[in-house]
XYZ file of C-alpha atoms in Angstrom:
500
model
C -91.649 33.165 -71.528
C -94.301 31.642 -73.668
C -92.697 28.793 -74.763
C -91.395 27.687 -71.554
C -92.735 24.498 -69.798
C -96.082 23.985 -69.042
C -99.434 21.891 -69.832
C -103.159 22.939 -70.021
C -106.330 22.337 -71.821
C -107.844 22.361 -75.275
C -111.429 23.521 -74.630
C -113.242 25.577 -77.445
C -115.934 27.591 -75.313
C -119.058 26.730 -76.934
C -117.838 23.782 -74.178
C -118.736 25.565 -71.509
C -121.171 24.623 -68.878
C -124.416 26.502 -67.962
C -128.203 26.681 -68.528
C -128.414 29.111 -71.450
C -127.956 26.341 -74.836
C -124.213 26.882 -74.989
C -121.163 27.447 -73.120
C -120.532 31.476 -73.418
C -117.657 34.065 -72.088
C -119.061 34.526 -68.020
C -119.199 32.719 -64.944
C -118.597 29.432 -65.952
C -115.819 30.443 -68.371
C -114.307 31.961 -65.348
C -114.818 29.300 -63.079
C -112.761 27.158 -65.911
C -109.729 29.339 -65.658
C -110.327 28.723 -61.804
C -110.413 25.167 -62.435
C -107.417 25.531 -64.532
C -105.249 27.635 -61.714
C -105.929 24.344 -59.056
C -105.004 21.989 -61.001
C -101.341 23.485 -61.931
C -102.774 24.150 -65.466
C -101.024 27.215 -67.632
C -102.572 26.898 -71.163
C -106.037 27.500 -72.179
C -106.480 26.775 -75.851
C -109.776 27.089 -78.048
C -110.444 26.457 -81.750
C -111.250 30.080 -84.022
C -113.987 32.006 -82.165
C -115.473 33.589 -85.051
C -119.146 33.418 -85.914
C -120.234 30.029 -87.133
C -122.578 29.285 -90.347
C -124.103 26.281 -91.635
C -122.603 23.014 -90.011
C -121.410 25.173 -87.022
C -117.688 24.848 -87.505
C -115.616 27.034 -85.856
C -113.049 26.155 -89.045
C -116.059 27.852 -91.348
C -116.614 31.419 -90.077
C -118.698 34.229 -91.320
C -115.492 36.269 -90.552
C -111.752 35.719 -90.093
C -112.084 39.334 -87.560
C -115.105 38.771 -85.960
C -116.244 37.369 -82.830
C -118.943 34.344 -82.258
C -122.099 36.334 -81.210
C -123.089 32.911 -79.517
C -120.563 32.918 -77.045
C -121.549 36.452 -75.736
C -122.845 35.616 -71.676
C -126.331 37.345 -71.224
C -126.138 37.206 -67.160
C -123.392 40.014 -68.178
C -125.985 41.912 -69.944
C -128.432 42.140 -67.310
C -125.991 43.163 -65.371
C -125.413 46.140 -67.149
C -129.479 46.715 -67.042
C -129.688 46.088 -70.799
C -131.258 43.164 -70.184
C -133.764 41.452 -67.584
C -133.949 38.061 -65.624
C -136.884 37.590 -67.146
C -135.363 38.505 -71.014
C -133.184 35.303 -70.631
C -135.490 32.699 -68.805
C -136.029 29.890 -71.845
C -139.607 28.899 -72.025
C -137.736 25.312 -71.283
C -135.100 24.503 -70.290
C -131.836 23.478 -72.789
C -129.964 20.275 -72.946
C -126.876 20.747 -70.525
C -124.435 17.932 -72.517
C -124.714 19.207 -75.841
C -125.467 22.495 -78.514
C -128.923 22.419 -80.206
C -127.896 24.923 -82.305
C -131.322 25.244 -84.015
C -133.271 26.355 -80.808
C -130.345 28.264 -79.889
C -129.973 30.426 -83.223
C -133.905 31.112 -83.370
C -133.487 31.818 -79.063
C -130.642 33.981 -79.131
C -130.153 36.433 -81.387
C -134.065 37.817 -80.466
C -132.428 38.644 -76.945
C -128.985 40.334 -78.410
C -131.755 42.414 -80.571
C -133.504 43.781 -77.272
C -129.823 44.341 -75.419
C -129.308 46.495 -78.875
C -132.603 48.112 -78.616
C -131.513 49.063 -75.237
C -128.138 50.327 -75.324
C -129.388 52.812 -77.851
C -132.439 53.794 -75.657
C -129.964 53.518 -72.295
C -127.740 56.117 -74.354
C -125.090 56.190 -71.435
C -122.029 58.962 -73.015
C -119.442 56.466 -71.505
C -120.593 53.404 -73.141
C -121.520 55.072 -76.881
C -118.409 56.503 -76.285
C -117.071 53.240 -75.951
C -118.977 51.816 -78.844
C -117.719 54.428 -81.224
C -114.175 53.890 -80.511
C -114.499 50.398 -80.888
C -116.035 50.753 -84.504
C -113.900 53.609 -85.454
C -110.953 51.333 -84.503
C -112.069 47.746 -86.465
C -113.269 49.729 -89.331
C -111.687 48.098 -91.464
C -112.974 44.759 -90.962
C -116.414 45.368 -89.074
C -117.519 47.838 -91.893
C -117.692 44.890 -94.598
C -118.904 42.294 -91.914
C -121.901 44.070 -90.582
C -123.385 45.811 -93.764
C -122.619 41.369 -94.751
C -124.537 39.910 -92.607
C -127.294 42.413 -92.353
C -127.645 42.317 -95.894
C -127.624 38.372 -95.823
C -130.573 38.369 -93.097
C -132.128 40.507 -95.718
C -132.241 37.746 -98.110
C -132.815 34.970 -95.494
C -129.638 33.553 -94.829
C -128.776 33.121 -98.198
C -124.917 32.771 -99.172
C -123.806 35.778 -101.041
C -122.727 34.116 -104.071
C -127.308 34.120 -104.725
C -127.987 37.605 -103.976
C -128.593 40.064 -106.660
C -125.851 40.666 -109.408
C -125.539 44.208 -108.018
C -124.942 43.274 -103.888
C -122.772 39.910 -105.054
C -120.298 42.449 -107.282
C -120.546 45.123 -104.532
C -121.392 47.759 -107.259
C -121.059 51.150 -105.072
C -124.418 52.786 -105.388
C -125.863 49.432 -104.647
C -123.866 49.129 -101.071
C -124.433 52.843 -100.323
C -127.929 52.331 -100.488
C -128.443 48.993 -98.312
C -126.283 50.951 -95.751
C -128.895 53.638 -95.635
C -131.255 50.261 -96.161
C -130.173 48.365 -92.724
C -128.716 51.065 -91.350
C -130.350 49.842 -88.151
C -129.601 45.965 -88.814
C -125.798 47.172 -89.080
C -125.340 49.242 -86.502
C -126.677 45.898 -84.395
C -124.217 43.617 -85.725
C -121.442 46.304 -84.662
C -123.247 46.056 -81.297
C -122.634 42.217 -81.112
C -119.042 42.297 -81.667
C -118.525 45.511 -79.258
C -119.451 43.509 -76.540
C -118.067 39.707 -77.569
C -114.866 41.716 -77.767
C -115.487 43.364 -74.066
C -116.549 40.034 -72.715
C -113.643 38.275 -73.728
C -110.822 40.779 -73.096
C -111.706 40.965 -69.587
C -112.353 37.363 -69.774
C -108.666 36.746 -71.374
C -107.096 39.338 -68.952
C -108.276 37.089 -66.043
C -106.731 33.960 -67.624
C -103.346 36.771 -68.092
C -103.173 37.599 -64.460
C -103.293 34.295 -63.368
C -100.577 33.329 -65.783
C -102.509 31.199 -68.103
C -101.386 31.969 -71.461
C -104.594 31.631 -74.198
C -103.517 29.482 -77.289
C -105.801 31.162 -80.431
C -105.973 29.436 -83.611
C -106.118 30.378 -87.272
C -107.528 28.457 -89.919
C -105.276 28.746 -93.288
C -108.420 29.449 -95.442
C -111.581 31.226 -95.036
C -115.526 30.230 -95.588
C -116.773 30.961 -99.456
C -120.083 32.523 -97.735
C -117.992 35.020 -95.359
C -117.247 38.715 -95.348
C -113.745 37.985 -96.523
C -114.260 36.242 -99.530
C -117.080 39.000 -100.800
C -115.574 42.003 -99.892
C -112.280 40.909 -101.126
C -113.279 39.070 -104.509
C -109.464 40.014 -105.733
C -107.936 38.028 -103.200
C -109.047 34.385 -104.419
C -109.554 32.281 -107.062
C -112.520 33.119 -108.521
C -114.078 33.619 -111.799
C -116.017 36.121 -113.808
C -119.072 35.401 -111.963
C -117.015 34.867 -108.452
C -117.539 31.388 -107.966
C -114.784 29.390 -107.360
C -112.281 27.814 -109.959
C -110.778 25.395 -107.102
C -111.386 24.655 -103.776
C -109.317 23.462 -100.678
C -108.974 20.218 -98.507
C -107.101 17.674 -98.082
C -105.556 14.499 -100.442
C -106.626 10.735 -99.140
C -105.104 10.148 -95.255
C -104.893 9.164 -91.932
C -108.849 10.862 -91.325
C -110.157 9.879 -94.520
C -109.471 7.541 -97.269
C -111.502 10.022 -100.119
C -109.301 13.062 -99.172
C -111.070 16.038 -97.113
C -113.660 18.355 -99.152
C -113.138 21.349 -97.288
C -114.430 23.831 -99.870
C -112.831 26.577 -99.209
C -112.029 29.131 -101.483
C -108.010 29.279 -102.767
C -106.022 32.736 -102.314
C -105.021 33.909 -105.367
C -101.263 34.164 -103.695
C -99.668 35.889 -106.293
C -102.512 38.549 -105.911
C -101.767 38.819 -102.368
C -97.993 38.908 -103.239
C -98.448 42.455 -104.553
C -99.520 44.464 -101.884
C -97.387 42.875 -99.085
C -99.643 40.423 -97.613
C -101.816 43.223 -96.075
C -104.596 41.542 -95.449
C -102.753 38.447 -93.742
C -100.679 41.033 -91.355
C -103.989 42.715 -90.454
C -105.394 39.052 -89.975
C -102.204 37.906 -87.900
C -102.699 41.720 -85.982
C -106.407 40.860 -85.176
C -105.978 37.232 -84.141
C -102.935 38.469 -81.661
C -105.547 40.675 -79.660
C -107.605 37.560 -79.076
C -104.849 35.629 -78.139
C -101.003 34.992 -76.809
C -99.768 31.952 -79.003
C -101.592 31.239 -82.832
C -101.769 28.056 -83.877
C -101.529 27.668 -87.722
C -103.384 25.607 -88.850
C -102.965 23.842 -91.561
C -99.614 24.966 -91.946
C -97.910 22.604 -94.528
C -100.755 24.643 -96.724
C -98.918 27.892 -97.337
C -96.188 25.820 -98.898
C -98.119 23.792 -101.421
C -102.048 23.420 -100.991
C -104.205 20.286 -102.288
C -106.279 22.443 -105.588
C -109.588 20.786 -106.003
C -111.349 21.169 -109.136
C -114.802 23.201 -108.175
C -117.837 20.943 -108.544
C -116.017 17.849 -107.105
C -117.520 15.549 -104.591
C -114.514 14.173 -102.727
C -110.664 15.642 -102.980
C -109.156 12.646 -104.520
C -109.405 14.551 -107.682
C -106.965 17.256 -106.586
C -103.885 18.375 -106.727
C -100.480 19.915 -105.525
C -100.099 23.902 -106.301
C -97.010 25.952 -104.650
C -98.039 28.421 -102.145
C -96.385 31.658 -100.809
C -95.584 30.323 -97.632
C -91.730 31.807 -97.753
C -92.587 34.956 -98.753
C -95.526 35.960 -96.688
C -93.367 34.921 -93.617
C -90.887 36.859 -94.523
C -93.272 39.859 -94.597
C -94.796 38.944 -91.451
C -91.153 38.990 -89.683
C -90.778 42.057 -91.135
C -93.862 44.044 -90.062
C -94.882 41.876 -86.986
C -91.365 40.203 -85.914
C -91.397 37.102 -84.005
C -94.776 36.103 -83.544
C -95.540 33.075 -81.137
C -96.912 30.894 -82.790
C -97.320 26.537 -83.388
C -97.512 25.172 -86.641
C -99.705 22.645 -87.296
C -97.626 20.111 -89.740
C -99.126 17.226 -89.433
C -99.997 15.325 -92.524
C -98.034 14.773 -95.287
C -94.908 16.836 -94.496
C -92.309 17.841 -97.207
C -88.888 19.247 -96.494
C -89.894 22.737 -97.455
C -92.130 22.674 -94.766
C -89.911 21.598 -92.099
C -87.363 23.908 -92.931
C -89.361 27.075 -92.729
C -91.068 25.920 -89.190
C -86.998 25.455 -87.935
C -86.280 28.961 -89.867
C -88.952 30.664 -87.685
C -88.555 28.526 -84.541
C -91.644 27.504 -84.922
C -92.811 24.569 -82.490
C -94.145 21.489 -83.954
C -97.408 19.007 -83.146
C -97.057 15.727 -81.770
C -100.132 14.034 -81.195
C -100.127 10.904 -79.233
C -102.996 8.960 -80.484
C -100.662 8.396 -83.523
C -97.605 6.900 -81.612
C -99.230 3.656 -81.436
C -101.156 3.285 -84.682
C -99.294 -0.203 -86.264
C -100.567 0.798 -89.637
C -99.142 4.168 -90.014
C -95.439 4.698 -91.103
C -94.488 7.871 -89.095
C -95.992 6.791 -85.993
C -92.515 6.375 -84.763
C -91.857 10.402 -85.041
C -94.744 10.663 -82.459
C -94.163 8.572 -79.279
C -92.463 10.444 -76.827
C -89.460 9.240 -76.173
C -88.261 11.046 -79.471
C -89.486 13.976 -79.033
C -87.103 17.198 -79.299
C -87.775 20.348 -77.105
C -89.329 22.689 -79.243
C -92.614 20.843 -79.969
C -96.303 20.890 -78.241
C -97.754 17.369 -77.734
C -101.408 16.508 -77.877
C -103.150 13.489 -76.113
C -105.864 14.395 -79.224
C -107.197 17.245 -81.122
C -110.712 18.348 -82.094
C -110.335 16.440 -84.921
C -109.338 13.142 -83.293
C -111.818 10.610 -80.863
C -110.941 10.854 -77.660
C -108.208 9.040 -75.958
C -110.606 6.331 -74.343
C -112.409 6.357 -77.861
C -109.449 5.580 -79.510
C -108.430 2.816 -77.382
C -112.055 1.179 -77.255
C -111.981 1.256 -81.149
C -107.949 0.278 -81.739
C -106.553 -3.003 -82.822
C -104.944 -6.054 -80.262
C -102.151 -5.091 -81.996
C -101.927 -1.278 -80.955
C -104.000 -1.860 -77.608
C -101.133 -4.236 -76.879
C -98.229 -1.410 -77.548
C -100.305 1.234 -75.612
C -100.755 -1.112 -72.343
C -96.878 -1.930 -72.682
C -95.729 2.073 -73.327
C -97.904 3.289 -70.708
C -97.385 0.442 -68.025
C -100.755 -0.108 -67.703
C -102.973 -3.560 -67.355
C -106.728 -2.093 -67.906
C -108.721 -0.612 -69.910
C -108.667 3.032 -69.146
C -105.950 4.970 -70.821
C -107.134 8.647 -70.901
C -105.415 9.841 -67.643
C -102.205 7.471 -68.659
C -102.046 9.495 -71.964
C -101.989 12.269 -70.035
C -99.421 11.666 -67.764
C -97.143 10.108 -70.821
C -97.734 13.225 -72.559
C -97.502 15.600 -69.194
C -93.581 13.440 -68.613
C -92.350 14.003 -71.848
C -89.424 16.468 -73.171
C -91.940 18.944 -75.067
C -92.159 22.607 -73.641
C -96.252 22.020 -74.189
C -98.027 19.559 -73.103
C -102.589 19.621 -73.985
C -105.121 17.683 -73.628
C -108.732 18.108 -74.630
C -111.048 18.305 -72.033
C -112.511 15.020 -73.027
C -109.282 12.945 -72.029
C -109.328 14.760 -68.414
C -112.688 13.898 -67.661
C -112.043 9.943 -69.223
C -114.749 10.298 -72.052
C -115.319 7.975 -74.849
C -116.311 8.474 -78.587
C -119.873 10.000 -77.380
C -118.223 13.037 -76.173
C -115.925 13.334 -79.527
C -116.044 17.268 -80.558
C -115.435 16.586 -84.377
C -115.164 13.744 -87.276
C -113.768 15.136 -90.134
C -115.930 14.466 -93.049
C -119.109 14.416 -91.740
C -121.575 17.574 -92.609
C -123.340 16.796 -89.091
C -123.461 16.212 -85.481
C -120.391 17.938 -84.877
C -119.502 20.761 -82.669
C -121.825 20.149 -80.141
C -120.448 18.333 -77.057
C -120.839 20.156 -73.402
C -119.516 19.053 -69.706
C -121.341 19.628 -66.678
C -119.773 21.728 -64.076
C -119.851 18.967 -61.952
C -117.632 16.438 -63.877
C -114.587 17.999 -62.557
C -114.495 16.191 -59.231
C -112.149 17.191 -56.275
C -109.915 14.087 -57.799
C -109.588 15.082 -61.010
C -107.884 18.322 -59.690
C -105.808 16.651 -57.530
C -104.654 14.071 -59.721
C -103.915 16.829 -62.300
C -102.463 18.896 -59.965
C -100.223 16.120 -59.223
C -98.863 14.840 -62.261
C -98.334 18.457 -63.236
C -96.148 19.632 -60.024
C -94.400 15.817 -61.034
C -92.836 16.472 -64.202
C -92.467 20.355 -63.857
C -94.800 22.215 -65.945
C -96.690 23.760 -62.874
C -95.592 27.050 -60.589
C -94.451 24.652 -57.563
């Protein structure tokens, strides 16, 4: 029943309204999914919620496991006495429309310390009961990420790949004895993720009940400076002194005309081939707790990846290696069977690709900023009135301007097409992508949150590319109007995709 017919929202939570620097996993995440239930809405997708490092890209975590410490809601806190009113008043008050991540890092993570400090001094039997199942249970994840990042605060943020010959090559004696080292400093971190995980299970179980179905995603690579990449060396492409031989991205395209410089580090597939996969089926295993549909991102990537010599500055440089993509989903049929998931194939898409999505059923991604781009070839395979069934349509993505951006910035040309599509005379196009998107034959229909409130480019969430600026866009509670609702509500009931 989870690919069935319905529409909802793309809104990563850092979104979120509210007065503490960021958008986290309590009231006003709940009053979202409230938000979501009047207006017919059944989908609530986010980007990765893993712990974000420099640039704050939820696409760059610390951790493909973990949870974003950020996004843990400190009115929770105090109401389980661990922290006070007073703990979480700012000195001054935060900008309400967007992250200042700065403030916020050097703000925050003082106040998880004292909730820490007194959890242990609380010592309630239920909760460290609690606390130890939950560690003894992610063991084999947490373990590496916590004795990580403790030992990286050690060494002031620096990325792994600079610490000390011994720590950077995990030599045993050397991790047994920062363990004993930051014993305290890991035991924290596990404290973090014990309650991100609380907060958004009972946060996800409230979407569940209400029959809103949470849309996860999953990045195909992983940050250089995480967890993964150190404590699994083996797994990637690395060499004697584990730095990278090649990175990832993406060649010259529709985003950017020098190629994407992700800098990721490649999987050493064949590596990976060995074992079974085991750490992707434990990452698919994770990500499903989190989550009731994955979207794979970057999905034309398992077949053949875009190899960019380390050292580069741009990706045009790179170039086409064969991936594992066959094999590793023939392991996870295996050991996970049909998993629901959307693959992200958008880009340049070879036959290989499309024939494993249709071997696995695998929905497709139709974004509708595309359809009426005159310069780009396939534009044709994205307006709607082509679309097949088994696909999930986007008004825009994270990675795209907003609807109303897009139009503002588009040629006569393609302004012309979009006014004639949409029957439309004006100027304002975000609710009409909407309700072209809402009418068409895909089981899925999103939109970001951006196009339902009618933002322009100010309010765009990311520009691929750029090192800066991104990831920081908020709305204020009080941009969803009564109309907006209704309207939704409206168009939703309309064309089927609501309960009545």
């Amino acid at each position: 029943m989870l690919f069935t017919r319905k529409s909802g929202i793309l809104l990563h939570p850092t979104s979120l309204p509210g007065k503490y620097g960021i958008g986290t996993l309590g009231k006003e995440a709940f009053s979202f999914i409230d938000f979501l239930i009047k207006s017919g809405q059944r989908i609530w997708q986010t980007c990765p919620l893993g712990p974000t490092g420099y640039g704050d890209s939820p696409y760059q975590c610390f951790s493909a496991f973990a949870g974003n410490p950020l996004l843990i809601d400190l009115e929770l806190l105090v109401k389980e006495r661990l922290l006070t009113t007073k703990d979480i008043t700012p000195d001054k008050p935060f900008p309400e429309d967007h992250v200042d991540y700065g403030r916020l890092f050097q703000w925050k993570y003082p106040i998880l310390k004292k909730a820490y400090v007194n959890f242990i001094k609380k010592n309630d039997p239920v909760e460290i009961k609690k606390f130890e199942r939950f560690t003894e249970t992610n063991k084999s994840w947490l373990e590496d990420y916590s004795l990580f990042m403790s030992i990286k605060d050690s060494f002031n943020g620096k990325p792994w790949s600079e610490w000390p010959s011994k720590l950077k090559t995990r030599e045993p004696h050397a991790l047994s004895e920062h363990r004993v080292k930051l014993a305290k400093d890991v035991e924290y971190y596990d404290f973090m993720q014990y309650i991100f995980f609380k907060q958004w299970k009972a946060l996800k179980a409230y979407a569940n009940t209400n029959y809103i179905t949470v849309i996860g995603d999953i990045p195909l690579y992983v940050a250089y400076d995480s967890a993964d990449a150190w404590a699994n060396p083996e797994m990637f492409l690395f060499d004697k002194d584990s730095n990278p031989t090649c990175v990832a991205g993406v060649p010259p395209d529709y985003f950017s005309a020098t190629g994407q410089m992700w800098g990721n580090p490649i999987y050493d597939w064949e590596r990976m081939k060995k074992d079974g996969f085991k750490w992707w089926i434990a990452r698919l295993r994770g990500n499903l707790e989190l989550s009731d549909i994955i979207r794979f991102d970057h999905f034309r990537g398992l077949l053949a990846y875009w190899s960019i010599p380390y050292g580069d500055k741009t990706a045009e440089n790179g170039k086409w290696e064969r991936g594992c993509g066959e094999e590793l989903f023939a392991i996870i049929h295996q050991e996970l069977g049909e998993i629901p998931m959307i693959a992200e194939d958008l880009g340049i898409i070879t036959d290989d690709v499309v024939a494993l999505r249709e071997r696995y059923s695998l929905p497709s991604m139709k974004i509708l900023q595309f359809a009426f781009d005159s310069l780009e070839a396939s534009s044709k395979t994205f307006i709607p009135h082509v679309y097949n069934q088994r696909c999930v349509v986007y008004t825009g993505t994270h990675d795209n301007d907003t609807a109303q951006g897009w139009f503002n910035a588009a040629k006569k040309i393609d302004k012309d097409y979009v006014r004639k599509y949409l029957n439309i005379t004006g100027n304002k196009v975000s609710f009409s992508f909407i309700r072209s998107a809402w009418s068409s034959t895909a089981m899925l229909a999103i939109a970001p949150m951006q196009d339902v409130l009618s933002l322009d480019s100010s309010s765009r969430m990311n520009t691929p590319g750029t090192p800066s600026g991104n990831w920081m866009w908020r709305y204020k509670a009080n941009k969803i109007t009564p109309k907006i609702i209704s309207d939704l509500a409206e168009i939703t009931k309309l064309y089927g995709r609501s309960f009545n």
